[in-house]
Coordinates of C-alpha atoms and ligand atoms in Angstrom, one line a residue:
M4 CA 117.3 95.8 107.4
A5 CA 113.8 97.1 106.6
K6 CA 112.1 98.4 109.7
K7 CA 108.8 96.6 109.8
T8 CA 105.9 98.4 111.1
T9 CA 102.4 96.9 110.8
A10 CA 99.3 98.9 111.0
S11 CA 96.2 97.0 110.2
K12 CA 92.8 98.3 109.7
T13 CA 89.7 96.2 109.9
G14 CA 86.3 97.2 108.7
G15 CA 84.3 97.7 105.6
K16 CA 80.7 96.7 105.0
A17 CA 79.8 94.0 102.5
A18 CA 78.1 95.7 99.6
A19 CA 74.4 94.7 99.5
G20 CA 73.4 92.1 96.9
K21 CA 76.9 90.7 96.3
T22 CA 78.2 87.2 97.0
A23 CA 80.3 86.8 100.1
A24 CA 83.5 86.6 98.0
Q25 CA 82.5 89.6 95.9
A26 CA 81.6 91.6 99.0
K27 CA 84.8 90.7 100.9
P28 CA 86.7 93.9 101.3
P29 CA 90.1 94.0 99.6
H30 CA 93.1 93.5 101.9
V31 CA 96.0 95.6 100.6
L32 CA 99.7 95.7 101.3
I33 CA 101.0 99.2 101.6
V34 CA 104.8 99.3 101.2
E35 CA 106.2 102.7 102.0
A36 CA 109.8 104.0 101.6
R37 CA 110.5 106.6 104.2
F38 CA 113.5 108.3 102.6
Y39 CA 111.7 111.7 103.2
D40 CA 109.6 111.3 106.3
A41 CA 107.3 114.3 105.9
I42 CA 106.5 113.4 102.3
A43 CA 106.1 109.7 103.2
D44 CA 103.6 110.8 105.9
E45 CA 101.4 112.6 103.4
L46 CA 101.6 109.9 100.8
L47 CA 100.5 107.3 103.4
R48 CA 97.8 109.6 104.8
G49 CA 96.3 110.0 101.3
A50 CA 96.5 106.3 100.4
K51 CA 94.9 105.2 103.7
A52 CA 92.1 107.7 103.3
V53 CA 91.2 106.2 99.9
L54 CA 91.4 102.7 101.2
D55 CA 89.3 103.6 104.3
E56 CA 86.7 105.2 102.1
A57 CA 86.5 102.1 100.0
G58 CA 86.2 99.8 103.0
A59 CA 89.4 98.1 102.3
T60 CA 91.8 96.8 105.0
Y61 CA 95.5 97.0 104.9
D62 CA 98.9 96.3 106.4
V63 CA 101.8 98.7 106.2
I64 CA 105.5 97.7 105.6
T65 CA 108.2 100.3 105.8
V66 CA 111.5 100.2 103.9
P67 CA 114.4 102.6 103.8
G68 CA 114.2 103.7 100.2
A69 CA 112.2 103.2 97.0
L70 CA 114.8 100.7 95.7
E71 CA 113.7 98.3 98.4
I72 CA 110.0 98.4 97.6
P73 CA 109.9 95.7 95.0
G74 CA 112.0 93.4 97.2
A75 CA 109.7 94.0 100.1
V76 CA 106.7 93.1 98.0
A77 CA 108.3 89.9 96.8
I78 CA 109.2 89.0 100.4
A79 CA 105.7 89.6 101.6
L80 CA 104.2 87.5 98.8
E81 CA 106.3 84.5 99.8
A82 CA 106.7 84.8 103.6
P83 CA 104.6 82.2 105.5
K84 CA 102.9 84.8 107.6
T85 CA 101.7 86.9 104.6
K86 CA 101.6 84.6 101.6
G87 CA 98.3 84.8 99.9
K88 CA 97.0 87.4 102.3
F89 CA 96.9 90.4 100.0
D90 CA 94.6 91.3 97.1
G91 CA 96.9 94.1 95.9
V92 CA 99.7 96.4 96.7
V93 CA 100.2 100.2 97.1
A94 CA 103.8 101.3 96.7
L95 CA 104.6 104.7 98.2
G96 CA 107.9 106.7 98.0
C97 CA 109.7 109.8 96.8
V98 CA 112.8 109.9 94.7
I99 CA 114.4 113.3 94.3
Q100 CA 117.1 114.1 91.8
G101 CA 120.6 114.5 93.3
E102 CA 124.0 115.1 91.6
T103 CA 124.4 111.6 90.1
Y104 CA 122.8 109.0 88.0
H105 CA 121.5 107.3 91.1
F106 CA 118.2 109.0 90.7
D107 CA 117.7 107.3 87.4
L108 CA 118.6 103.9 88.8
V109 CA 116.3 104.2 91.9
S110 CA 113.5 105.6 89.8
N111 CA 113.7 103.2 86.9
E112 CA 114.5 100.0 88.9
S113 CA 111.8 100.5 91.5
A114 CA 109.2 101.1 88.8
R115 CA 110.6 98.1 86.7
G116 CA 110.5 95.9 89.8
L117 CA 106.9 96.7 90.5
T118 CA 105.9 96.3 86.9
D119 CA 107.6 92.9 86.7
L120 CA 105.9 91.7 89.9
S121 CA 102.5 92.9 88.6
V122 CA 102.8 91.2 85.3
Q123 CA 104.5 88.0 86.5
R124 CA 102.2 87.5 89.5
A125 CA 99.0 89.0 88.0
L126 CA 99.2 91.2 91.1
P127 CA 97.2 94.5 91.3
I128 CA 99.7 97.2 92.2
G129 CA 99.3 101.0 92.4
N130 CA 102.6 102.8 92.1
G131 CA 102.8 105.9 94.2
I132 CA 106.5 106.6 94.0
L133 CA 107.2 110.2 93.2
T134 CA 110.1 110.8 90.9
V135 CA 110.9 114.5 90.9
D136 CA 113.6 117.1 90.5
N137 CA 113.0 118.8 93.9
E138 CA 110.8 118.8 97.0
G139 CA 108.5 121.5 95.5
Q140 CA 107.5 119.2 92.7
A141 CA 106.8 116.5 95.3
R142 CA 104.6 118.8 97.4
A143 CA 102.7 119.8 94.2
R144 CA 101.8 116.1 93.9
L145 CA 100.5 115.6 97.4
G146 CA 97.2 117.4 97.0
G147 CA 98.4 120.4 95.1
L148 CA 98.2 121.5 91.5
H149 CA 99.0 118.0 90.3
G150 CA 96.7 115.9 92.4
H151 CA 97.8 113.5 95.1
K152 CA 100.1 110.6 94.2
G153 CA 99.3 108.5 97.3
E154 CA 95.5 108.8 96.6
G155 CA 96.0 108.0 93.0
A156 CA 98.1 104.9 93.7
A157 CA 95.5 103.5 96.1
K158 CA 92.7 104.2 93.6
A159 CA 94.7 102.4 90.9
A160 CA 95.3 99.4 93.1
L161 CA 91.6 99.2 94.0
A162 CA 90.6 99.4 90.3
M163 CA 93.0 96.6 89.4
I164 CA 91.7 94.5 92.3
A165 CA 88.2 95.0 91.0
L166 CA 89.2 94.2 87.5
K167 CA 90.9 91.0 88.6
R168 CA 87.9 90.0 90.7
S169 CA 85.5 90.7 87.8
L170 CA 87.5 88.5 85.4
S171 CA 87.9 85.7 87.9
G172 CA 84.3 85.6 89.0
K173 CA 85.2 86.5 92.5
Ligands
LIG1 N1 118.0 109.1 96.9 C1 116.8 108.4 97.2 C2 116.8 107.1 97.6 N2 118.0 106.4 97.7 C3 118.2 105.2 98.5 C4 117.7 103.9 97.7 O1 116.3 103.9 97.5 C5 118.2 102.7 98.5 O2 117.5 102.7 99.8 C6 119.7 102.6 98.7 O3 120.3 102.7 97.4 C7 120.1 101.3 99.4 O4 119.7 100.2 98.7 N3 115.7 106.4 98.0 C8 114.5 107.1 97.9 O5 113.4 106.5 98.2 N4 114.4 108.4 97.5 C9 115.6 109.1 97.1 O6 115.5 110.3 96.8
LIG2 C1 117.8 109.6 94.1 C2 119.1 109.5 94.8 O1 119.6 108.5 95.1 C3 119.8 110.8 95.0 O2 118.9 111.6 95.8 C4 121.1 110.6 95.7 O3 121.7 111.9 95.6 P1 123.1 111.9 94.8 O4 122.8 111.6 93.4 O5 123.6 113.4 94.9 O6 124.1 111.0 95.5

């Protein structure tokens, strides 16, 4: 059973000269898989920092592993309490190669599930699921040599929200 934690942030100033709808700050669903707690902490910190900077608000849902992320998004999109509430989604997780094929399954299916949701639901999604051989590679993508995957996912989600709004006149 996914452990649900909700952390909401309010705030964000309307950009001057925009209509109310255009100025309304995006409300984002962050779904984080906490298979590796320390990595999850940093992914979440980076994503929140980007959303805070952009004036966006967000709710956070926690699931056991990356494989559960697409399902959690689908549940949140349909649940009475959250249906229609989110402008976009940031998915965060870390999948590290083990001895078996399971790495490929978790990596590929979590990505496929998110892509399917994004395409089928015209839903802005930023994918911040690390898929790496070892923890060192993960660390290098949390503000190291290869950037910050959590920040990047939040930026991607905001960009797709802006695109959707620009094309729908919102
Ligand atoms: N090995 C990793 C997993 N595995 C667990 C799956 O994501 C899933 O929770 C399980 O198969 C039950 O459905 N998850 C990660 O996020 N990262 C891993 O490295
Ligand atoms: C990504 C995984 O599921 C993996 O870490 C599990 O390890 P193993 O393949 O050794 O069972």
